[in-house]
Short mmCIF file of C-alpha atoms in Angstrom, two decimals:
data_model
loop_
_atom_site.label_atom_id
_atom_site.label_comp_id
_atom_site.label_asym_id
_atom_site.label_seq_id
_atom_site.Cartn_x
_atom_site.Cartn_y
_atom_site.Cartn_z
CA UNK O 1 -0.20 0.07 0.40
CA UNK O 2 2.82 2.35 -0.22
CA UNK O 3 3.67 2.91 3.31
CA UNK O 4 5.11 1.69 7.00
CA UNK O 5 3.29 0.08 9.49
CA UNK O 6 4.46 -0.33 13.09
CA UNK O 7 2.65 -2.42 16.03
CA UNK O 8 3.29 -1.43 19.96
CA UNK O 9 2.21 -3.68 22.26
CA UNK O 10 2.13 -2.07 26.10
CA UNK O 11 0.28 -5.70 28.16
CA UNK O 12 2.36 -7.91 30.27
CA UNK O 13 3.08 -10.95 28.39
CA UNK O 14 5.95 -12.96 27.38
CA UNK O 15 7.50 -11.68 24.65
CA UNK O 16 7.03 -14.70 22.45
CA UNK O 17 3.12 -14.10 22.75
CA UNK O 18 3.48 -10.95 21.70
CA UNK O 19 5.64 -10.73 18.95
CA UNK O 20 3.58 -14.05 17.66
CA UNK O 21 0.29 -11.69 17.75
CA UNK O 22 2.65 -8.63 15.37
CA UNK O 23 3.35 -11.42 13.04
CA UNK O 24 -0.13 -12.92 12.87
CA UNK O 25 -1.40 -8.72 12.56
CA UNK O 26 1.46 -8.03 9.65
CA UNK O 27 0.54 -11.80 7.81
CA UNK O 28 -2.83 -10.64 7.51
CA UNK O 29 -1.73 -6.87 5.98
CA UNK O 30 0.27 -8.91 3.44
CA UNK O 31 -2.64 -11.13 2.51
CA UNK O 32 -4.63 -7.44 2.05
CA UNK O 33 -1.59 -6.31 0.69
CA UNK O 34 -1.38 -9.25 -2.21
CA UNK O 35 -5.30 -8.15 -3.03
CA UNK O 36 -5.96 -4.66 -2.57
CA UNK O 37 -2.16 -3.38 -4.19
CA UNK O 38 -2.20 -0.90 -7.26
CA UNK O 39 1.58 -1.50 -7.18
CA UNK O 40 1.55 -5.30 -7.35
CA UNK O 41 0.98 -6.97 -11.00
CA UNK O 42 -0.87 -9.81 -9.29
CA UNK O 43 -2.55 -8.22 -7.27
CA UNK O 44 -6.81 -8.76 -7.91
CA UNK O 45 -6.85 -5.08 -8.30
CA UNK O 46 -4.20 -4.76 -11.04
CA UNK O 47 -5.93 -7.73 -12.11
CA UNK O 48 -9.30 -6.08 -12.16
CA UNK O 49 -7.81 -2.90 -14.36
CA UNK O 50 -6.41 -4.58 -16.41
CA UNK O 51 -9.95 -6.69 -17.77
CA UNK O 52 -8.01 -10.28 -16.18
CA UNK O 53 -10.86 -10.49 -13.55
CA UNK O 54 -14.50 -9.16 -12.33
CA UNK O 55 -15.01 -7.80 -9.46
CA UNK O 56 -17.01 -10.42 -8.93
CA UNK O 57 -14.98 -13.01 -9.65
CA UNK O 58 -12.72 -12.02 -6.58
CA UNK O 59 -12.18 -12.51 -3.08
CA UNK O 60 -15.09 -11.21 -1.78
CA UNK O 61 -13.42 -8.68 0.35
CA UNK O 62 -12.96 -6.68 -3.19
CA UNK O 63 -17.12 -6.39 -3.56
CA UNK O 64 -17.44 -5.57 0.39
CA UNK O 65 -14.52 -2.43 -0.18
CA UNK O 66 -16.00 -1.06 -2.98
CA UNK O 67 -19.73 -1.05 -1.84
CA UNK O 68 -18.36 1.17 0.96
CA UNK O 69 -16.49 2.86 -1.85
CA UNK O 70 -19.38 3.64 -3.32
CA UNK O 71 -21.31 4.55 -0.79
CA UNK O 72 -18.83 7.25 0.34
CA UNK O 73 -18.55 8.63 -3.04
CA UNK O 74 -22.88 8.91 -3.32
CA UNK O 75 -22.84 10.54 0.50
CA UNK O 76 -20.24 12.89 -0.34
CA UNK O 77 -21.91 13.72 -3.93
CA UNK O 78 -19.09 12.73 -5.22
CA UNK O 79 -16.15 13.89 -3.32
CA UNK O 80 -14.79 10.56 -2.44
CA UNK O 81 -13.91 8.18 -5.46
CA UNK O 82 -12.49 5.34 -5.65
CA UNK O 83 -11.43 5.56 -9.50
CA UNK O 84 -7.89 7.20 -10.52
CA UNK O 85 -9.26 10.48 -12.40
CA UNK O 86 -10.38 10.78 -15.94
CA UNK O 87 -10.19 7.02 -16.11
CA UNK O 88 -11.70 3.69 -15.09
CA UNK O 89 -8.76 2.77 -13.23
CA UNK O 90 -9.53 1.14 -9.76
CA UNK O 91 -7.57 2.74 -6.74
CA UNK O 92 -9.87 1.86 -3.62
CA UNK O 93 -6.79 3.66 -1.55
CA UNK O 94 -8.70 6.33 -0.03
CA UNK O 95 -10.27 4.10 1.69
CA UNK O 96 -8.80 0.12 1.97
CA UNK O 97 -5.95 1.72 4.30
CA UNK O 98 -7.51 1.98 7.49
CA UNK O 99 -9.88 -0.91 6.68
CA UNK O 100 -7.10 -3.32 6.33
CA UNK O 101 -5.34 -2.13 9.56
CA UNK O 102 -8.35 -2.45 11.29
CA UNK O 103 -9.07 -6.07 9.83
CA UNK O 104 -5.94 -7.20 11.12
CA UNK O 105 -5.81 -5.91 13.98
CA UNK O 106 -8.66 -8.61 14.90
CA UNK O 107 -5.33 -10.92 14.98
CA UNK O 108 -4.20 -8.60 17.99
CA UNK O 109 -7.18 -9.32 19.92
CA UNK O 110 -7.94 -12.78 19.08
CA UNK O 111 -4.58 -13.48 20.99
CA UNK O 112 -5.83 -11.65 24.17
CA UNK O 113 -4.02 -7.99 23.81
CA UNK O 114 -5.91 -5.60 25.40
CA UNK O 115 -2.96 -2.38 25.22
CA UNK O 116 -1.67 -1.74 22.14
CA UNK O 117 -0.77 0.96 19.19
CA UNK O 118 -1.48 0.89 15.28
CA UNK O 119 0.49 2.76 13.35
CA UNK O 120 0.06 2.73 9.35
CA UNK O 121 1.60 5.58 7.62
CA UNK O 122 0.80 7.75 10.14
CA UNK O 123 -3.07 7.21 10.72
CA UNK O 124 -3.35 5.56 14.55
CA UNK O 125 -5.93 3.02 16.33
CA UNK O 126 -5.33 1.75 19.73
CA UNK O 127 -6.80 -0.23 21.88
CA UNK O 128 -6.32 0.27 26.35
CA UNK O 129 -3.42 2.81 27.25
CA UNK O 130 0.55 2.76 27.76
CA UNK O 131 -0.31 2.55 31.45
CA UNK O 132 -3.00 2.76 33.61
CA UNK O 133 -4.98 6.74 33.58
CA UNK O 134 -2.45 7.49 30.83
CA UNK O 135 -3.60 8.08 27.70
CA UNK O 136 -2.72 7.57 23.98
CA UNK O 137 -0.99 11.12 22.91
CA UNK O 138 -1.13 10.89 19.15
CA UNK O 139 0.85 14.25 17.83
CA UNK O 140 -0.55 16.07 14.23
CA UNK O 141 2.16 17.33 12.00
CA UNK O 142 1.66 21.08 10.91
CA UNK O 143 1.84 20.64 7.08
CA UNK O 144 3.41 23.94 6.70
CA UNK O 145 6.20 22.80 8.41
CA UNK O 146 6.71 19.11 8.47
CA UNK O 147 9.06 19.41 11.88
CA UNK O 148 6.73 21.01 13.59
CA UNK O 149 3.97 19.67 16.05
CA UNK O 150 0.50 21.63 14.99
CA UNK O 151 -1.25 19.47 18.16
CA UNK O 152 -1.84 16.58 19.97
CA UNK O 153 -4.73 14.59 20.88
CA UNK O 154 -5.55 11.93 23.73
CA UNK O 155 -7.38 9.44 23.07
CA UNK O 156 -8.27 5.62 24.82
CA UNK O 157 -9.26 2.85 22.16
CA UNK O 158 -9.97 5.43 19.20
CA UNK O 159 -8.24 5.89 15.77
CA UNK O 160 -6.72 8.85 14.42
CA UNK O 161 -5.94 9.39 10.91
CA UNK O 162 -5.01 12.47 8.31
CA UNK O 163 -4.90 13.40 4.87
CA UNK O 164 -2.67 15.67 4.06
CA UNK O 165 0.35 17.30 1.89
CA UNK O 166 2.79 16.94 5.43
CA UNK O 167 4.07 12.98 3.84
CA UNK O 168 3.28 12.40 0.63
CA UNK O 169 2.55 15.75 -0.88
CA UNK O 170 -0.17 16.54 -4.06
CA UNK O 171 -1.59 12.81 -4.24
CA UNK O 172 -5.59 13.33 -3.40
CA UNK O 173 -8.17 14.09 -5.85
CA UNK O 174 -12.03 15.66 -6.08
CA UNK O 175 -13.85 13.64 -7.28
CA UNK O 176 -16.66 15.65 -8.62
CA UNK O 177 -14.57 17.26 -11.18
CA UNK O 178 -10.74 15.21 -11.02
CA UNK O 179 -8.71 18.16 -10.04
CA UNK O 180 -5.63 18.01 -6.69
CA UNK O 181 -7.37 17.89 -4.26
CA UNK O 182 -5.97 21.70 -2.50
CA UNK O 183 -8.90 22.97 -0.34
CA UNK O 184 -7.04 22.42 2.76
CA UNK O 185 -3.64 21.24 3.68
CA UNK O 186 -4.36 18.89 6.53
CA UNK O 187 -7.68 17.09 7.68
CA UNK O 188 -7.12 15.16 11.13
CA UNK O 189 -10.42 12.58 11.90
CA UNK O 190 -10.67 11.33 15.72
CA UNK O 191 -13.04 8.69 15.98
CA UNK O 192 -13.54 5.23 17.35
CA UNK O 193 -13.06 3.25 13.50
CA UNK O 194 -9.38 3.69 11.58
CA UNK O 195 -11.79 1.99 8.89
CA UNK O 196 -13.87 5.60 8.93
CA UNK O 197 -11.48 7.72 10.20
CA UNK O 198 -9.30 6.95 7.98
CA UNK O 199 -12.05 7.48 4.81
CA UNK O 200 -13.74 10.50 6.64
CA UNK O 201 -10.36 12.33 6.14
CA UNK O 202 -9.42 11.67 2.63
CA UNK O 203 -13.62 12.71 1.60
CA UNK O 204 -12.96 15.85 3.53
CA UNK O 205 -9.84 16.97 2.22
CA UNK O 206 -11.08 16.18 -0.87
CA UNK O 207 -14.12 18.90 -0.10
CA UNK O 208 -12.10 21.14 1.39
CA UNK O 209 -12.56 23.05 4.75
CA UNK O 210 -16.52 22.68 3.80
CA UNK O 211 -16.36 19.44 4.32
CA UNK O 212 -16.73 19.76 8.19
CA UNK O 213 -20.62 20.35 7.80
CA UNK O 214 -20.50 17.28 5.65
CA UNK O 215 -18.72 14.92 9.37
CA UNK O 216 -20.62 16.33 11.93
CA UNK O 217 -23.65 13.96 10.34
CA UNK O 218 -21.73 11.24 11.52
CA UNK O 219 -21.92 10.17 15.40
CA UNK O 220 -18.30 9.70 17.74
CA UNK O 221 -16.21 11.74 14.35
CA UNK O 222 -14.45 14.87 15.30
CA UNK O 223 -11.94 16.45 12.90
CA UNK O 224 -9.40 19.24 12.61
CA UNK O 225 -8.51 21.13 8.93
CA UNK O 226 -6.00 23.11 8.94
CA UNK O 227 -6.62 25.51 6.13
CA UNK O 228 -4.07 26.87 3.23
CA UNK O 229 -4.15 30.08 5.01
CA UNK O 230 -2.77 28.14 8.74
CA UNK O 231 -5.96 28.78 10.01
CA UNK O 232 -7.55 25.71 12.22
CA UNK O 233 -11.06 24.44 11.66
CA UNK O 234 -12.52 22.37 13.68
CA UNK O 235 -16.28 20.23 14.45
CA UNK O 236 -17.83 21.13 17.95
CA UNK O 237 -15.84 18.63 19.37
CA UNK O 238 -12.66 18.38 18.70
CA UNK O 239 -10.51 19.14 22.01
CA UNK O 240 -7.33 18.63 21.04
CA UNK O 241 -5.18 21.07 22.10
CA UNK O 242 -2.83 23.92 19.59
CA UNK O 243 -0.01 25.09 19.07
CA UNK O 244 0.87 28.39 18.39
CA UNK O 245 -1.86 28.55 15.18
CA UNK O 246 -5.09 29.98 15.37
CA UNK O 247 -8.52 27.74 16.12
CA UNK O 248 -11.62 28.54 14.77
CA UNK O 249 -14.73 26.48 16.18
CA UNK O 250 -17.49 25.90 13.50
#
C-alpha cells in the first residue's frame, strides 16, 4: 500500500506471545496487500484494471470494499471516488488502508492483547492505554512545516487519521472534477474506527473546509482542518490543544 506499518504492545505478556500476535497482524496486512495493491501486477486490483478479472469473480472482500467506496461516493456527492481521475482505473487506497489495518488488528485482540497501538503511515488505531490512567497521545504534524507539531490528541481505544500534504505531497484528488484536492492543507479525523476515520479524513480533504459540515452527520467523529491560510477549523467535539495557530470552532 506504499506505506509502513508498526505495532506497539503494552501488555504484560511474554515477548514471544506479543511477537506472535504482531507477526499474525503483519501476515494479514500482507494478504490484503496482495489483493488490493495498485503497485503489484499480480494483485486482484491490478488484474481487474487490466480486464483479467471481474470484481464479482474476485475474493468477496473486494466487493465489500467497493460497496463501502460506492457509499462514500454517493454520501459525499462524488468528492470521494475510488477511480483515478479521468480513467476507469480502480484505486481504493483512500478507503482500504484504514480498513486493512483494522481488519488485521483483529489478530491482536484474538491473541488476548488489550493494550496496543498500530501506526500505519501516520494513521493510528489504539486499544487500552500505555499505562494506568494515561491516554495515548497522538501528534498532528503541521502541514506547513513538517518539523513542527500543530496539535496533539489524547485518546483511549480509538483512531486518529490525517490526510494532507505533510508526508506525500499533492496526491489526493477531488472526485467531483478530477482535480488535485487543494482546499485544505490537512484534515485530521478522530473517532472509534480507523476504517471510517481514515476514509472520512480523505473525503473531507477532497471537499475542503466545507467538508466539516458533512462530517458532523456522523456521530462520534470529529475533525481538525488546517487551511492553506494556516487557520484551524474544528468540529465542536474536537478538543485537542493547539500550538501557535489560530483555531476557529464552527
